[in-house]
mmCIF file of C-alpha atoms and ligand atoms in Angstrom:
data_model
loop_
_atom_site.group_PDB
_atom_site.id
_atom_site.type_symbol
_atom_site.label_atom_id
_atom_site.label_comp_id
_atom_site.label_asym_id
_atom_site.label_seq_id
_atom_site.Cartn_x
_atom_site.Cartn_y
_atom_site.Cartn_z
ATOM 1 C CA MET A 237 -73.642 -34.471 5.813
ATOM 2 C CA SER A 238 -72.070 -34.667 2.414
ATOM 3 C CA ILE A 239 -70.438 -33.272 -0.743
ATOM 4 C CA VAL A 240 -72.034 -32.549 -4.113
ATOM 5 C CA ILE A 241 -70.005 -32.410 -7.329
ATOM 6 C CA ILE A 242 -71.248 -29.954 -9.934
ATOM 7 C CA ARG A 243 -69.554 -29.859 -13.334
ATOM 8 C CA GLN A 244 -70.721 -30.231 -16.904
ATOM 9 C CA ASP A 245 -67.979 -32.504 -18.290
ATOM 10 C CA ASP A 246 -67.735 -36.296 -18.019
ATOM 11 C CA LYS A 247 -65.509 -36.357 -14.933
ATOM 12 C CA ILE A 248 -68.071 -36.477 -12.102
ATOM 13 C CA GLU A 249 -67.761 -40.237 -11.658
ATOM 14 C CA SER A 250 -63.960 -40.206 -11.462
ATOM 15 C CA TRP A 251 -64.053 -37.444 -8.804
ATOM 16 C CA LYS A 252 -66.664 -39.410 -6.848
ATOM 17 C CA GLN A 253 -64.556 -42.548 -6.967
ATOM 18 C CA ALA A 254 -61.386 -40.710 -5.957
ATOM 19 C CA ILE A 255 -63.197 -39.183 -2.962
ATOM 20 C CA HIS A 256 -64.627 -42.562 -2.046
ATOM 21 C CA ARG A 257 -61.163 -44.130 -2.102
ATOM 22 C CA VAL A 258 -59.778 -41.535 0.327
ATOM 23 C CA ALA A 259 -62.859 -41.042 2.500
ATOM 24 C CA PRO A 260 -65.404 -43.850 2.201
ATOM 25 C CA ASP A 261 -67.247 -42.380 5.208
ATOM 26 C CA ILE A 262 -68.174 -39.146 3.377
ATOM 27 C CA PRO A 263 -71.255 -39.382 1.148
ATOM 28 C CA VAL A 264 -70.630 -37.740 -2.224
ATOM 29 C CA TYR A 265 -73.172 -37.137 -4.967
ATOM 30 C CA SER A 266 -73.402 -35.920 -8.512
ATOM 31 C CA TYR A 267 -75.734 -32.931 -8.753
ATOM 32 C CA LEU A 268 -77.545 -34.888 -11.486
ATOM 33 C CA GLU A 269 -78.558 -37.834 -9.303
ATOM 34 C CA THR A 270 -81.271 -37.936 -6.648
ATOM 35 C CA HIS A 271 -79.669 -36.729 -3.435
ATOM 36 C CA PRO A 272 -80.554 -35.108 -0.098
ATOM 37 C CA ARG A 273 -79.917 -31.430 -0.910
ATOM 38 C CA ASP A 274 -80.318 -30.281 2.690
ATOM 39 C CA ALA A 275 -77.472 -32.589 3.745
ATOM 40 C CA ILE A 276 -74.962 -31.015 1.352
ATOM 41 C CA GLU A 277 -72.308 -28.925 3.110
ATOM 42 C CA VAL A 278 -69.693 -28.633 0.365
ATOM 43 C CA ALA A 279 -70.103 -28.031 -3.361
ATOM 44 C CA LEU A 280 -67.077 -29.115 -5.394
ATOM 45 C CA LEU A 281 -67.293 -27.208 -8.651
ATOM 46 C CA TRP A 282 -65.801 -26.894 -12.088
ATOM 47 C CA LYS A 283 -67.581 -24.530 -14.487
ATOM 48 C CA HIS A 284 -70.933 -25.306 -12.899
ATOM 49 C CA PRO A 285 -74.173 -24.122 -14.511
ATOM 50 C CA ILE A 286 -74.961 -20.607 -13.256
ATOM 51 C CA GLY A 287 -77.566 -20.821 -10.486
ATOM 52 C CA SER A 288 -76.956 -24.510 -9.758
ATOM 53 C CA LEU A 289 -75.912 -23.751 -6.152
ATOM 54 C CA GLU A 290 -79.345 -22.328 -5.390
ATOM 55 C CA PRO A 291 -80.983 -25.544 -4.040
ATOM 56 C CA TYR A 292 -78.261 -26.056 -1.402
ATOM 57 C CA LYS A 293 -79.382 -24.140 1.663
ATOM 58 C CA ASN A 294 -76.904 -25.655 4.153
ATOM 59 C CA LEU A 295 -73.636 -25.150 2.280
ATOM 60 C CA LYS A 296 -70.668 -24.253 4.472
ATOM 61 C CA TYR A 297 -68.214 -23.422 1.693
ATOM 62 C CA ILE A 298 -67.671 -23.693 -2.060
ATOM 63 C CA ALA A 299 -64.628 -25.554 -3.427
ATOM 64 C CA SER A 300 -63.119 -25.090 -6.877
ATOM 65 C CA SER A 301 -61.649 -28.337 -8.168
ATOM 66 C CA GLY A 302 -59.071 -26.303 -10.082
ATOM 67 C CA ALA A 303 -56.643 -23.488 -9.355
ATOM 68 C CA GLY A 304 -58.915 -20.833 -10.819
ATOM 69 C CA VAL A 305 -62.037 -19.464 -9.151
ATOM 70 C CA ASP A 306 -63.106 -16.899 -11.762
ATOM 71 C CA PHE A 307 -66.062 -19.061 -12.845
ATOM 72 C CA ILE A 308 -67.373 -19.048 -9.251
ATOM 73 C CA PHE A 309 -67.151 -15.261 -8.871
ATOM 74 C CA GLU A 310 -68.926 -14.930 -12.224
ATOM 75 C CA ASP A 311 -71.983 -16.733 -10.764
ATOM 76 C CA GLU A 312 -73.905 -13.785 -9.328
ATOM 77 C CA GLN A 313 -76.474 -16.226 -7.915
ATOM 78 C CA ARG A 314 -73.960 -18.013 -5.680
ATOM 79 C CA PRO A 315 -74.326 -17.639 -1.898
ATOM 80 C CA LYS A 316 -71.912 -14.717 -1.628
ATOM 81 C CA GLU A 317 -71.283 -14.984 2.104
ATOM 82 C CA LEU A 318 -69.620 -18.415 1.806
ATOM 83 C CA PRO A 319 -65.854 -18.949 1.697
ATOM 84 C CA ILE A 320 -64.399 -20.175 -1.593
ATOM 85 C CA THR A 321 -61.427 -22.541 -1.653
ATOM 86 C CA ARG A 322 -59.220 -23.506 -4.567
ATOM 87 C CA VAL A 323 -56.563 -26.054 -5.468
ATOM 88 C CA ILE A 324 -52.869 -25.553 -4.814
ATOM 89 C CA ASP A 325 -51.171 -28.751 -5.885
ATOM 90 C CA ASN A 326 -47.570 -29.648 -6.712
ATOM 91 C CA LEU A 327 -48.548 -31.898 -9.606
ATOM 92 C CA LEU A 328 -50.766 -29.207 -11.123
ATOM 93 C CA ALA A 329 -47.872 -26.751 -10.899
ATOM 94 C CA ALA A 330 -45.352 -29.225 -12.348
ATOM 95 C CA ASP A 331 -47.708 -30.060 -15.223
ATOM 96 C CA MET A 332 -48.114 -26.358 -16.032
ATOM 97 C CA SER A 333 -44.351 -25.800 -15.997
ATOM 98 C CA GLU A 334 -43.780 -28.775 -18.309
ATOM 99 C CA HIS A 335 -46.423 -27.525 -20.737
ATOM 100 C CA VAL A 336 -45.061 -23.982 -20.867
ATOM 101 C CA ILE A 337 -41.474 -25.165 -21.238
ATOM 102 C CA ALA A 338 -42.530 -27.430 -24.119
ATOM 103 C CA LEU A 339 -44.099 -24.368 -25.794
ATOM 104 C CA ILE A 340 -40.986 -22.271 -25.207
ATOM 105 C CA PHE A 341 -38.719 -24.858 -26.853
ATOM 106 C CA ASN A 342 -41.239 -25.365 -29.638
ATOM 107 C CA TYR A 343 -40.951 -21.633 -30.332
ATOM 108 C CA LEU A 344 -37.163 -21.358 -29.963
ATOM 109 C CA LYS A 345 -36.587 -24.300 -32.308
ATOM 110 C CA ASN A 346 -39.353 -23.392 -34.836
ATOM 111 C CA LEU A 347 -41.003 -26.801 -34.485
ATOM 112 C CA ASP A 348 -44.510 -25.544 -35.214
ATOM 113 C CA SER A 349 -43.355 -23.874 -38.457
ATOM 114 C CA TYR A 350 -41.636 -27.113 -39.515
ATOM 115 C CA ARG A 351 -44.908 -28.986 -38.944
ATOM 116 C CA GLN A 352 -46.596 -26.451 -41.231
ATOM 117 C CA ASP A 353 -43.741 -26.846 -43.746
ATOM 118 C CA GLN A 354 -44.138 -30.611 -43.636
ATOM 119 C CA ASN A 355 -47.850 -30.266 -44.376
ATOM 120 C CA GLY A 356 -46.894 -28.220 -47.449
ATOM 121 C CA LYS A 357 -43.902 -30.499 -48.347
ATOM 122 C CA ARG A 358 -41.484 -27.542 -47.989
ATOM 123 C CA TRP A 359 -37.793 -28.046 -47.020
ATOM 124 C CA GLN A 360 -36.986 -24.758 -45.291
ATOM 125 C CA PRO A 361 -34.301 -24.732 -42.575
ATOM 126 C CA THR A 362 -34.365 -21.489 -40.559
ATOM 127 C CA SER A 363 -32.171 -20.125 -37.795
ATOM 128 C CA TYR A 364 -33.065 -21.115 -34.254
ATOM 129 C CA GLN A 365 -32.710 -19.434 -30.864
ATOM 130 C CA ARG A 366 -30.964 -20.701 -27.750
ATOM 131 C CA ILE A 367 -31.855 -20.578 -24.049
ATOM 132 C CA GLY A 368 -29.417 -17.693 -23.571
ATOM 133 C CA ASP A 369 -30.987 -15.595 -26.340
ATOM 134 C CA VAL A 370 -34.278 -14.812 -24.591
ATOM 135 C CA LYS A 371 -35.621 -13.449 -21.327
ATOM 136 C CA ILE A 372 -38.861 -15.020 -20.110
ATOM 137 C CA GLY A 373 -41.388 -12.769 -18.352
ATOM 138 C CA ILE A 374 -44.121 -14.378 -16.282
ATOM 139 C CA LEU A 375 -47.259 -12.390 -15.482
ATOM 140 C CA GLY A 376 -48.282 -13.797 -12.084
ATOM 141 C CA LEU A 377 -45.816 -15.334 -9.632
ATOM 142 C CA GLY A 378 -48.323 -17.329 -7.595
ATOM 143 C CA ALA A 379 -48.463 -21.090 -7.083
ATOM 144 C CA LEU A 380 -48.038 -21.797 -10.804
ATOM 145 C CA GLY A 381 -45.931 -18.814 -11.881
ATOM 146 C CA LYS A 382 -43.390 -19.375 -9.097
ATOM 147 C CA ASN A 383 -42.985 -23.052 -9.980
ATOM 148 C CA LEU A 384 -42.517 -22.109 -13.635
ATOM 149 C CA ALA A 385 -39.957 -19.438 -12.749
ATOM 150 C CA GLU A 386 -37.943 -21.841 -10.610
ATOM 151 C CA THR A 387 -38.021 -24.510 -13.320
ATOM 152 C CA LEU A 388 -36.957 -22.057 -16.019
ATOM 153 C CA VAL A 389 -34.028 -20.968 -13.870
ATOM 154 C CA LYS A 390 -32.918 -24.612 -13.624
ATOM 155 C CA PHE A 391 -32.872 -24.732 -17.439
ATOM 156 C CA GLY A 392 -30.687 -21.627 -17.445
ATOM 157 C CA PHE A 393 -33.275 -19.150 -18.744
ATOM 158 C CA GLN A 394 -33.079 -15.501 -17.743
ATOM 159 C CA THR A 395 -36.367 -15.216 -15.876
ATOM 160 C CA GLN A 396 -38.462 -12.406 -14.457
ATOM 161 C CA GLY A 397 -41.959 -12.110 -13.089
ATOM 162 C CA TRP A 398 -44.642 -9.552 -12.331
ATOM 163 C CA SER A 399 -47.124 -9.745 -9.488
ATOM 164 C CA ASN A 400 -48.996 -7.539 -7.025
ATOM 165 C CA SER A 401 -46.369 -7.859 -4.315
ATOM 166 C CA THR A 402 -42.598 -8.203 -4.678
ATOM 167 C CA LYS A 403 -41.349 -11.815 -4.620
ATOM 168 C CA TYR A 404 -38.002 -13.197 -3.520
ATOM 169 C CA ILE A 405 -37.165 -16.180 -5.728
ATOM 170 C CA ASP A 406 -33.513 -17.113 -6.390
ATOM 171 C CA ASN A 407 -32.298 -15.750 -9.741
ATOM 172 C CA VAL A 408 -35.718 -14.371 -10.695
ATOM 173 C CA ASN A 409 -36.167 -10.609 -11.112
ATOM 174 C CA SER A 410 -39.380 -9.539 -9.430
ATOM 175 C CA PHE A 411 -41.476 -6.602 -10.638
ATOM 176 C CA ALA A 412 -44.572 -5.530 -8.743
ATOM 177 C CA GLY A 413 -47.572 -3.350 -9.383
ATOM 178 C CA ALA A 414 -48.623 -1.112 -12.250
ATOM 179 C CA SER A 415 -45.609 1.195 -11.936
ATOM 180 C CA GLU A 416 -43.131 -1.644 -12.613
ATOM 181 C CA LEU A 417 -45.074 -3.230 -15.455
ATOM 182 C CA PRO A 418 -43.498 -1.163 -18.290
ATOM 183 C CA ASN A 419 -39.905 -2.119 -17.357
ATOM 184 C CA PHE A 420 -40.937 -5.743 -16.987
ATOM 185 C CA LEU A 421 -42.637 -5.798 -20.389
ATOM 186 C CA SER A 422 -39.898 -4.002 -22.300
ATOM 187 C CA SER A 423 -37.412 -6.749 -21.349
ATOM 188 C CA SER A 424 -39.623 -9.840 -21.804
ATOM 189 C CA ASN A 425 -38.979 -11.646 -25.117
ATOM 190 C CA ILE A 426 -41.388 -14.431 -24.223
ATOM 191 C CA LEU A 427 -44.367 -13.381 -22.117
ATOM 192 C CA VAL A 428 -46.261 -16.063 -20.210
ATOM 193 C CA CYS A 429 -49.623 -15.153 -18.662
ATOM 194 C CA LEU A 430 -50.342 -16.987 -15.404
ATOM 195 C CA LEU A 431 -52.562 -14.383 -13.763
ATOM 196 C CA PRO A 432 -55.945 -15.142 -12.245
ATOM 197 C CA LEU A 433 -58.858 -13.622 -14.139
ATOM 198 C CA THR A 434 -60.203 -10.742 -12.034
ATOM 199 C CA SER A 435 -61.735 -7.343 -12.689
ATOM 200 C CA LEU A 436 -58.184 -5.907 -12.707
ATOM 201 C CA THR A 437 -56.638 -8.443 -15.067
ATOM 202 C CA ARG A 438 -59.471 -8.922 -17.585
ATOM 203 C CA GLY A 439 -58.270 -7.733 -20.989
ATOM 204 C CA ILE A 440 -54.719 -7.084 -19.741
ATOM 205 C CA LEU A 441 -53.229 -8.724 -22.862
ATOM 206 C CA ASN A 442 -54.175 -5.855 -25.134
ATOM 207 C CA GLN A 443 -52.587 -3.538 -27.701
ATOM 208 C CA SER A 444 -51.124 -1.208 -25.095
ATOM 209 C CA LEU A 445 -49.336 -4.131 -23.402
ATOM 210 C CA PHE A 446 -48.215 -5.688 -26.704
ATOM 211 C CA ALA A 447 -46.747 -2.350 -27.828
ATOM 212 C CA GLN A 448 -44.491 -2.341 -24.747
ATOM 213 C CA LEU A 449 -42.992 -5.765 -25.535
ATOM 214 C CA PRO A 450 -39.753 -5.962 -27.549
ATOM 215 C CA GLN A 451 -39.974 -6.447 -31.325
ATOM 216 C CA ASP A 452 -40.613 -10.141 -32.154
ATOM 217 C CA ALA A 453 -41.838 -11.005 -28.656
ATOM 218 C CA TYR A 454 -43.788 -14.235 -28.261
ATOM 219 C CA LEU A 455 -46.954 -14.634 -26.153
ATOM 220 C CA ILE A 456 -48.016 -17.709 -24.194
ATOM 221 C CA ASN A 457 -51.459 -17.460 -22.574
ATOM 222 C CA VAL A 458 -52.220 -20.406 -20.313
ATOM 223 C CA ALA A 459 -54.321 -18.469 -17.791
ATOM 224 C CA ARG A 460 -57.774 -17.498 -19.077
ATOM 225 C CA GLY A 461 -59.223 -16.399 -22.410
ATOM 226 C CA GLY A 462 -60.650 -13.315 -20.671
ATOM 227 C CA HIS A 463 -57.132 -11.920 -20.220
ATOM 228 C CA LEU A 464 -56.726 -11.525 -23.967
ATOM 229 C CA VAL A 465 -58.230 -9.014 -26.378
ATOM 230 C CA ASP A 466 -58.381 -11.326 -29.382
ATOM 231 C CA ALA A 467 -58.495 -8.614 -32.065
ATOM 232 C CA ASP A 468 -55.461 -6.849 -30.549
ATOM 233 C CA LEU A 469 -53.433 -10.050 -30.677
ATOM 234 C CA ILE A 470 -54.287 -10.607 -34.332
ATOM 235 C CA ALA A 471 -53.380 -6.991 -35.150
ATOM 236 C CA PHE A 472 -49.979 -7.303 -33.434
ATOM 237 C CA LEU A 473 -49.228 -10.654 -35.082
ATOM 238 C CA ASP A 474 -50.208 -9.270 -38.480
ATOM 239 C CA ASN A 475 -48.211 -6.043 -38.129
ATOM 240 C CA GLY A 476 -45.139 -8.151 -37.247
ATOM 241 C CA HIS A 477 -44.508 -6.743 -33.768
ATOM 242 C CA LEU A 478 -45.264 -10.122 -32.176
ATOM 243 C CA SER A 479 -43.668 -13.196 -33.720
ATOM 244 C CA GLY A 480 -46.298 -15.660 -32.543
ATOM 245 C CA ALA A 481 -48.527 -16.898 -29.760
ATOM 246 C CA SER A 482 -49.447 -20.126 -28.028
ATOM 247 C CA LEU A 483 -52.947 -20.092 -26.573
ATOM 248 C CA ASP A 484 -54.443 -22.726 -24.270
ATOM 249 C CA VAL A 485 -57.470 -20.765 -23.071
ATOM 250 C CA PHE A 486 -60.187 -18.861 -24.904
ATOM 251 C CA HIS A 487 -63.162 -16.576 -24.339
ATOM 252 C CA GLU A 488 -65.376 -19.369 -25.492
ATOM 253 C CA GLU A 489 -64.404 -23.022 -24.935
ATOM 254 C CA PRO A 490 -64.573 -24.919 -27.218
ATOM 255 C CA LEU A 491 -63.684 -22.052 -29.548
ATOM 256 C CA ALA A 492 -66.220 -21.441 -32.340
ATOM 257 C CA SER A 493 -65.063 -22.941 -35.636
ATOM 258 C CA THR A 494 -65.455 -19.517 -37.278
ATOM 259 C CA HIS A 495 -62.923 -17.845 -34.941
ATOM 260 C CA PRO A 496 -59.878 -16.463 -36.832
ATOM 261 C CA PHE A 497 -57.418 -18.045 -34.350
ATOM 262 C CA TRP A 498 -57.998 -21.490 -35.897
ATOM 263 C CA GLU A 499 -56.526 -20.472 -39.257
ATOM 264 C CA HIS A 500 -53.808 -18.088 -38.042
ATOM 265 C CA LYS A 501 -50.337 -19.338 -39.010
ATOM 266 C CA LYS A 502 -48.644 -17.618 -36.054
ATOM 267 C CA ILE A 503 -50.994 -19.069 -33.430
ATOM 268 C CA LEU A 504 -50.563 -22.482 -31.847
ATOM 269 C CA MET A 505 -53.742 -23.569 -30.047
ATOM 270 C CA THR A 506 -54.209 -26.227 -27.370
ATOM 271 C CA PRO A 507 -57.620 -27.102 -25.875
ATOM 272 C CA HIS A 508 -57.288 -25.874 -22.247
ATOM 273 C CA CYS A 509 -55.097 -28.822 -21.337
ATOM 274 C CA ALA A 510 -51.947 -27.135 -19.992
ATOM 275 C CA SER A 511 -52.477 -28.597 -16.532
ATOM 276 C CA VAL A 512 -55.503 -30.479 -15.368
ATOM 277 C CA SER A 513 -56.358 -31.304 -11.745
ATOM 278 C CA ASP A 514 -55.434 -34.929 -11.111
ATOM 279 C CA THR A 515 -58.123 -36.407 -8.877
ATOM 280 C CA ASP A 516 -55.787 -38.600 -6.832
ATOM 281 C CA SER A 517 -53.411 -35.715 -6.257
ATOM 282 C CA VAL A 518 -56.106 -33.152 -5.400
ATOM 283 C CA VAL A 519 -58.722 -35.145 -3.468
ATOM 284 C CA PRO A 520 -56.655 -35.417 -0.249
ATOM 285 C CA GLN A 521 -56.764 -31.608 0.130
ATOM 286 C CA VAL A 522 -60.504 -31.593 -0.599
ATOM 287 C CA ILE A 523 -61.016 -34.139 2.164
ATOM 288 C CA GLU A 524 -58.662 -32.340 4.524
ATOM 289 C CA ASN A 525 -60.724 -29.188 4.146
ATOM 290 C CA TYR A 526 -63.964 -31.108 4.634
ATOM 291 C CA ARG A 527 -62.651 -32.522 7.913
ATOM 292 C CA ARG A 528 -61.385 -29.100 8.974
ATOM 293 C CA MET A 529 -64.828 -27.655 8.340
ATOM 294 C CA LYS A 530 -66.402 -30.411 10.461
ATOM 295 C CA LYS A 531 -64.006 -29.564 13.313
ATOM 296 C CA ASP A 532 -64.554 -25.794 12.929
ATOM 297 C CA GLU A 533 -60.899 -25.358 11.954
ATOM 298 C CA ALA A 534 -59.711 -22.772 9.426
ATOM 299 C CA LEU A 535 -60.021 -23.943 5.816
ATOM 300 C CA ARG A 536 -56.912 -24.084 3.622
ATOM 301 C CA HIS A 537 -56.491 -22.318 0.266
ATOM 302 C CA VAL A 538 -59.325 -19.861 0.817
ATOM 303 C CA VAL A 539 -59.386 -17.067 -1.781
ATOM 304 C CA ALA A 540 -59.745 -13.385 -0.890
ATOM 305 C CA PRO A 541 -63.231 -12.272 -1.954
ATOM 306 C CA ASP A 542 -62.137 -8.632 -2.364
ATOM 307 C CA LYS A 543 -59.270 -9.615 -4.695
ATOM 308 C CA GLY A 544 -61.081 -12.403 -6.557
ATOM 309 C CA TYR A 545 -58.143 -14.830 -6.335
HETATM 310 P P1 NDP B 74 -52.257 -17.618 -7.691
HETATM 311 O O1 NDP B 74 -53.464 -16.971 -7.108
HETATM 312 O O2 NDP B 74 -51.438 -18.503 -6.826
HETATM 313 O O3 NDP B 74 -51.276 -16.511 -8.294
HETATM 314 C C1 NDP B 74 -51.733 -15.386 -8.926
HETATM 315 C C2 NDP B 74 -50.555 -14.438 -9.151
HETATM 316 O O4 NDP B 74 -51.027 -13.329 -9.919
HETATM 317 C C3 NDP B 74 -49.986 -13.878 -7.856
HETATM 318 O O5 NDP B 74 -48.578 -13.768 -7.964
HETATM 319 C C4 NDP B 74 -50.603 -12.481 -7.780
HETATM 320 O O6 NDP B 74 -49.802 -11.516 -7.104
HETATM 321 C C5 NDP B 74 -50.687 -12.115 -9.251
HETATM 322 N N1 NDP B 74 -51.724 -11.120 -9.509
HETATM 323 C C6 NDP B 74 -53.062 -11.239 -9.352
HETATM 324 N N2 NDP B 74 -53.680 -10.092 -9.707
HETATM 325 C C7 NDP B 74 -52.710 -9.239 -10.100
HETATM 326 C C8 NDP B 74 -52.712 -7.907 -10.574
HETATM 327 N N3 NDP B 74 -53.852 -7.207 -10.718
HETATM 328 N N4 NDP B 74 -51.527 -7.335 -10.877
HETATM 329 C C9 NDP B 74 -50.361 -8.018 -10.710
HETATM 330 N N5 NDP B 74 -50.293 -9.300 -10.264
HETATM 331 C C10 NDP B 74 -51.452 -9.901 -9.970
HETATM 332 O O7 NDP B 74 -52.769 -18.418 -8.989
HETATM 333 P P2 NDP B 74 -52.154 -19.749 -9.621
HETATM 334 O O8 NDP B 74 -50.725 -19.509 -9.891
HETATM 335 O O9 NDP B 74 -52.513 -20.934 -8.811
HETATM 336 O O10 NDP B 74 -53.009 -19.838 -10.989
HETATM 337 C C11 NDP B 74 -53.015 -18.798 -11.922
HETATM 338 C C12 NDP B 74 -54.090 -19.028 -12.952
HETATM 339 O O11 NDP B 74 -53.716 -20.045 -13.866
HETATM 340 C C13 NDP B 74 -55.432 -19.537 -12.434
HETATM 341 O O12 NDP B 74 -56.189 -18.505 -11.852
HETATM 342 C C14 NDP B 74 -56.070 -20.101 -13.679
HETATM 343 O O13 NDP B 74 -56.809 -19.102 -14.327
HETATM 344 C C15 NDP B 74 -54.892 -20.495 -14.549
HETATM 345 N N6 NDP B 74 -54.794 -21.951 -14.741
HETATM 346 C C16 NDP B 74 -54.843 -22.446 -16.032
HETATM 347 C C17 NDP B 74 -54.724 -23.788 -16.247
HETATM 348 C C18 NDP B 74 -54.713 -24.341 -17.622
HETATM 349 O O14 NDP B 74 -54.745 -25.571 -17.793
HETATM 350 N N7 NDP B 74 -54.636 -23.522 -18.644
HETATM 351 C C19 NDP B 74 -54.552 -24.745 -15.142
HETATM 352 C C20 NDP B 74 -54.504 -24.126 -13.840
HETATM 353 C C21 NDP B 74 -54.625 -22.771 -13.669
HETATM 354 P P3 NDP B 74 -49.525 -11.639 -5.508
HETATM 355 O O15 NDP B 74 -48.800 -12.941 -5.315
HETATM 356 O O16 NDP B 74 -48.664 -10.499 -5.193
HETATM 357 O O17 NDP B 74 -50.875 -11.631 -4.855
HETATM 358 C C1 OXD B 75 -57.632 -24.490 -13.394
HETATM 359 C C2 OXD B 75 -57.690 -24.863 -14.801
HETATM 360 O O1 OXD B 75 -57.946 -23.352 -13.046
HETATM 361 O O2 OXD B 75 -57.556 -26.066 -15.113
HETATM 362 O O3 OXD B 75 -57.247 -25.349 -12.570
HETATM 363 O O4 OXD B 75 -57.859 -23.984 -15.661
#
């Protein structure tokens, strides 16, 4: 009885080794090597090829090796009756908070513009903003959004968040549901998207939402490319309503070299690297769930199939 790892990057071996270090008794295979498919009970996935779960007839559950599960729900050929688990990990959350805070300071202190000025040999000091000048709005106050909110509060930022249900986090204003979205947006100078990608959140970063943000608002999307309507962002950057955007995630990854984001002066791009599952940090929970499954105990971090997150 064993685990198969299915992903299309070059990290299969490091996941295998990390699992082996924690649980040498559990056989673990790459989906690309010869292995006993009928013995596989858990598929540990990251952006697997659509349909690649089909040969595994004895799977007990499907595990995402990241926080997101959108790529699993998008596989219409997956065994739909199986539970799906995901990663909730302190290091993943801390890494995300560090990345977003770096982007916020980069924006407040104009560092990206100075890099562009340096490339053009221009000496152009401009005014900067301070922590107290902006209110940060976080779309999504889940495992990552909550950690970010708490960290921002420690820095002294005015912080608010929007989620499905009301949250109670010290010094963080909580807005919930569609009816409270307009008030949340109209007071968010820097908007950070940390929502899961679901049928309800796809395309949420669109012209209607941008129009509700204050003049000169700044967008940080570290969730999924599918949240953003690319053309609407460009229109709102070009008409001056938004002052800029930092994007870590894209509809297509890697982004096509012809995409206008590459050349846009107000867009700072990073290659989906805001926070990356660390094998040594995450594998213990993968193994814990495997052992729970073997003992018929409830799995941890199971997502709600009706909600898609
Ligand atoms: P969680 O599931 O823990 O949190 C999701 C949050 O979004 C919850 O607060 C939830 O509300 C809220 N939410 C979901 N749907 C809606 C909706 N329709 N309206 C309002 N609020 C909604 O997710 P995580 O925090 O763990 O991760 C968030 C996402 O970050 C991942 O799904 C992934 O896409 C992305 N990610 C990106 C990474 C990167 O490197 N760029 C790395 C890791 C993750 P409620 O709590 O009330 O249910
Ligand atoms: C994740 C990611 O979902 O890295 O964990 O995007």
